[in-house]
Amino acid sequence: MVLVGFLQAQNCTNLPASWRHPESRTDFLSADYYRAIARVLEHGKFHLAFFDDRLAMPDRYGNDHAHAVEHGIRCVKLDPIVVLMTMGMASRRLGLGATCSTTYYEPFHVARLFATIDLMTDGRSAWNVVTSLNDGEALNMGRSEVMEHDLRYDRADEFMRIVLGHWDSWEDDALIVDKASGRFADGAKVHRLDHRGEFFQSRGPFTVPRSAQGHPVIIQAGQSGRGRRFAGRWGEVIFATAPSVESGRRGYAALKDEAASAGRDPDGMLICNLITPVCAETKAAAEDKMALIQQLPLEIDQLSLLAEALNFDFASKGLDEPLTTEELASFSGLHTIRDRVLAVSGNPNPTVREFMQISHRGRPDDAIVGGPHEVADALEEMFVERSCDGFVVAATHVPGGYADFVHHVVPELQRRGVYHVDYSGATLRENLGLPRPAIGAWKTYSPSVAVSP
Ligand SMILES: Cc1cc2nc3c(=O)[nH]c(=O)nc-3n(C[C@H](O)[C@H](O)[C@H](O)COP(=O)(O)O)c2cc1C
């Protein structure tokens, strides 16, 4: 069972209300805050700490940021890669992942950033590949609106070929560094990419040799049809959402099929379902904790996060007003939220309130609440029923949400033999059981690209 911490370099967890939790630390602008989280996760032998990212404040609601600032709705967002390095320096085995968008950065830049982190952390890094989703990000990054959903993924496919191509530029034995002969590296073993494609050009040669784990692990979380095709082709760790064991099983099988049809070994992909545990020494104590947590969210938290995720101004509608067919079609962000609300409500024109109630965005309503046995039972069932290979664990508050999980649930999972008792290797790939990729391995599942010899 793989465990990943779902982290945010910001003033709250992915629940905006978390900063109001009495036990939340408020020094989220300090390195010590992130170091403390890293220590808790490493103590619990988490495989990976992963930071999400968004390149804008949630200001789609009412086209204004004031509500986000007033209520602390993720209005602080630090650069996750810099914060990641801070955590890397405070840990020895914990994997370190950060999100970086293929829509707003150049592939050469992203390849160099993550290859460098991989070296600086002795082979523990991972990149969460996202295509970004709303106009706020576009406006901050020099565009007028977000690019169309499927086109973002077409562009991301080409982006991946460039990044992986650059990561393969230095053969594993290219470096010589022999002071006596004066040979630094073998010129025949460092290659230029010379990529000229539909969306990008990048020449090379790349300037960072390969790391202990070959190259960073690729994380992906696409959920739409197009997104899952992308995840099936490139993702090594996949984040998924599964409202039930049965839907998780279907999603798991479908994603593994995507990998197989892309020509990959489906076992080279680890699927982690998103969970929010609320745990304590007993079920009753956990329920008390949950009762407090459920008091914290505000209506505006939900409205603001829905507006930014769906790229639609929910302030333009009354809470009980149905969304028109045209409005629903105009949503350009996370289509999966819209499609789930349509499916669950059975209403072709759901109201804003239905979006709030069904999506739970900004609320902890789908938390797994219990003592060590109840939480471990729920996780073990999803795991053994092949609904997932592990979990991406969100926190109701930090670092306490993780500390509770590590203290109460991790030992129970270890006792049951479903979770490792210690790290088995030095690199993230070794700990995940993923092979070190041979140079050019990715070309077997993306054959359309030529890398110059
Ligand atoms: C656990 C998890 C973490 C995610 N982190 C980010 C993130 O940091 N930034 C982002 O823009 N999208 C993030 N996403 C959204 C996905 O990248 C993806 O866009 C979304 O699941 C919808 O799928 P689609 O792009 O195929 O429509 C995350 C999704 C999940 C499930």
Short mmCIF file of N, CA and C and ligand atoms in Angstrom, two decimals, residues 6 50-54 99 128-133 137 149 152-153 220-228 239-241 274 333-336 392, ligand 1:
data_model
loop_
_atom_site.label_atom_id
_atom_site.label_comp_id
_atom_site.label_asym_id
_atom_site.label_seq_id
_atom_site.Cartn_x
_atom_site.Cartn_y
_atom_site.Cartn_z
N PHE A 6 -1.06 14.71 0.82
CA PHE A 6 -1.58 15.71 -0.14
C PHE A 6 -1.39 17.09 0.48
N PHE A 50 3.42 15.36 -1.39
CA PHE A 50 3.17 15.97 -2.70
C PHE A 50 2.45 17.30 -2.52
N PHE A 51 2.94 18.35 -3.21
CA PHE A 51 2.31 19.67 -3.15
C PHE A 51 1.48 19.92 -4.39
N ASP A 52 0.24 20.33 -4.20
CA ASP A 52 -0.56 20.75 -5.35
C ASP A 52 -0.14 22.17 -5.74
N ASP A 53 -0.71 22.70 -6.80
CA ASP A 53 -0.43 24.09 -7.16
C ASP A 53 -1.57 24.68 -7.98
N ARG A 54 -1.72 25.94 -7.85
CA ARG A 54 -2.63 26.72 -8.68
C ARG A 54 -1.97 28.07 -8.83
N THR A 99 3.65 20.01 -8.11
CA THR A 99 2.84 20.19 -9.31
C THR A 99 3.45 21.27 -10.19
N ASN A 128 4.06 16.27 -10.55
CA ASN A 128 2.64 16.10 -10.84
C ASN A 128 2.31 16.95 -12.06
N VAL A 129 1.97 16.29 -13.15
CA VAL A 129 1.73 16.98 -14.42
C VAL A 129 0.28 17.43 -14.47
N VAL A 130 0.06 18.74 -14.51
CA VAL A 130 -1.31 19.25 -14.67
C VAL A 130 -1.37 20.19 -15.86
N THR A 131 -2.59 20.42 -16.34
CA THR A 131 -2.75 21.31 -17.50
C THR A 131 -3.39 22.65 -17.10
N SER A 132 -3.69 22.83 -15.81
CA SER A 132 -4.31 24.04 -15.24
C SER A 132 -5.76 24.19 -15.71
N LEU A 133 -6.49 25.10 -15.01
CA LEU A 133 -7.92 25.03 -15.31
C LEU A 133 -8.70 26.33 -15.36
N GLU A 137 -5.60 31.85 -13.65
CA GLU A 137 -4.24 31.41 -13.96
C GLU A 137 -3.79 31.99 -15.30
N HIS A 149 -10.11 22.49 -22.98
CA HIS A 149 -9.73 21.33 -22.16
C HIS A 149 -8.90 20.27 -22.91
N ARG A 152 -5.51 21.38 -24.23
CA ARG A 152 -4.47 21.45 -23.18
C ARG A 152 -3.75 20.10 -23.08
N TYR A 153 -4.50 19.01 -23.20
CA TYR A 153 -3.88 17.69 -23.09
C TYR A 153 -3.07 17.34 -24.35
N GLN A 220 0.12 11.89 -12.17
CA GLN A 220 -0.94 12.48 -12.99
C GLN A 220 -2.30 12.22 -12.34
N ALA A 221 -3.27 13.10 -12.61
CA ALA A 221 -4.59 12.94 -11.97
C ALA A 221 -5.74 13.23 -12.94
N GLY A 222 -5.50 13.02 -14.22
CA GLY A 222 -6.58 13.27 -15.20
C GLY A 222 -7.77 12.36 -14.92
N GLN A 223 -8.96 12.91 -15.03
CA GLN A 223 -10.15 12.11 -14.72
C GLN A 223 -11.15 12.07 -15.87
N SER A 224 -11.09 13.06 -16.76
CA SER A 224 -11.97 13.04 -17.93
C SER A 224 -11.48 11.93 -18.87
N GLY A 225 -12.24 11.64 -19.93
CA GLY A 225 -11.80 10.64 -20.89
C GLY A 225 -10.43 11.00 -21.46
N ARG A 226 -10.28 12.26 -21.86
CA ARG A 226 -9.00 12.69 -22.45
C ARG A 226 -7.90 12.67 -21.39
N GLY A 227 -8.27 13.10 -20.18
CA GLY A 227 -7.28 13.14 -19.10
C GLY A 227 -6.80 11.74 -18.74
N ARG A 228 -7.71 10.78 -18.75
CA ARG A 228 -7.30 9.41 -18.39
C ARG A 228 -6.45 8.77 -19.47
N PHE A 239 -3.40 9.91 -9.18
CA PHE A 239 -4.35 10.29 -8.13
C PHE A 239 -5.75 10.17 -8.69
N ALA A 240 -6.60 9.49 -7.94
CA ALA A 240 -7.96 9.27 -8.41
C ALA A 240 -8.94 9.57 -7.28
N THR A 241 -10.19 9.76 -7.65
CA THR A 241 -11.22 9.92 -6.63
C THR A 241 -12.21 8.76 -6.82
N LEU A 274 -7.95 9.39 -3.35
CA LEU A 274 -7.95 10.51 -2.41
C LEU A 274 -8.83 10.18 -1.19
N GLY A 333 -13.32 24.17 -16.65
CA GLY A 333 -12.34 23.66 -15.69
C GLY A 333 -12.48 22.15 -15.51
N LEU A 334 -12.77 21.73 -14.29
CA LEU A 334 -12.84 20.29 -13.98
C LEU A 334 -14.19 19.70 -14.42
N HIS A 335 -14.23 19.19 -15.62
CA HIS A 335 -15.48 18.63 -16.15
C HIS A 335 -16.02 17.51 -15.29
N THR A 336 -15.11 16.81 -14.59
CA THR A 336 -15.56 15.65 -13.81
C THR A 336 -16.50 16.07 -12.69
N VAL A 392 -3.86 8.90 -1.46
CA VAL A 392 -3.32 10.24 -1.33
C VAL A 392 -4.14 10.88 -0.20
C1 LIG B 1 -5.40 14.45 -5.58
C2 LIG B 1 -5.49 15.41 -6.73
C3 LIG B 1 -4.61 16.48 -6.79
C4 LIG B 1 -4.67 17.40 -7.84
N1 LIG B 1 -3.79 18.45 -7.85
C5 LIG B 1 -3.92 19.40 -8.80
C6 LIG B 1 -3.09 20.56 -8.77
O1 LIG B 1 -2.23 20.70 -7.92
N2 LIG B 1 -3.27 21.51 -9.72
C7 LIG B 1 -4.20 21.38 -10.72
O2 LIG B 1 -4.32 22.29 -11.56
N3 LIG B 1 -4.99 20.29 -10.79
C8 LIG B 1 -4.88 19.31 -9.84
N4 LIG B 1 -5.70 18.23 -9.87
C9 LIG B 1 -6.66 18.12 -10.98
C10 LIG B 1 -6.21 17.11 -12.03
O3 LIG B 1 -4.94 17.43 -12.55
C11 LIG B 1 -7.23 17.02 -13.16
O4 LIG B 1 -7.26 18.21 -13.90
C12 LIG B 1 -8.60 16.76 -12.63
O5 LIG B 1 -8.61 15.60 -11.86
C13 LIG B 1 -9.67 16.70 -13.72
O6 LIG B 1 -9.36 15.84 -14.77
P1 LIG B 1 -9.30 16.37 -16.26
O7 LIG B 1 -8.15 17.33 -16.35
O8 LIG B 1 -9.08 15.11 -17.07
O9 LIG B 1 -10.60 17.04 -16.57
C14 LIG B 1 -5.65 17.26 -8.86
C15 LIG B 1 -6.54 16.19 -8.79
C16 LIG B 1 -6.48 15.26 -7.75
C17 LIG B 1 -7.47 14.12 -7.71
#
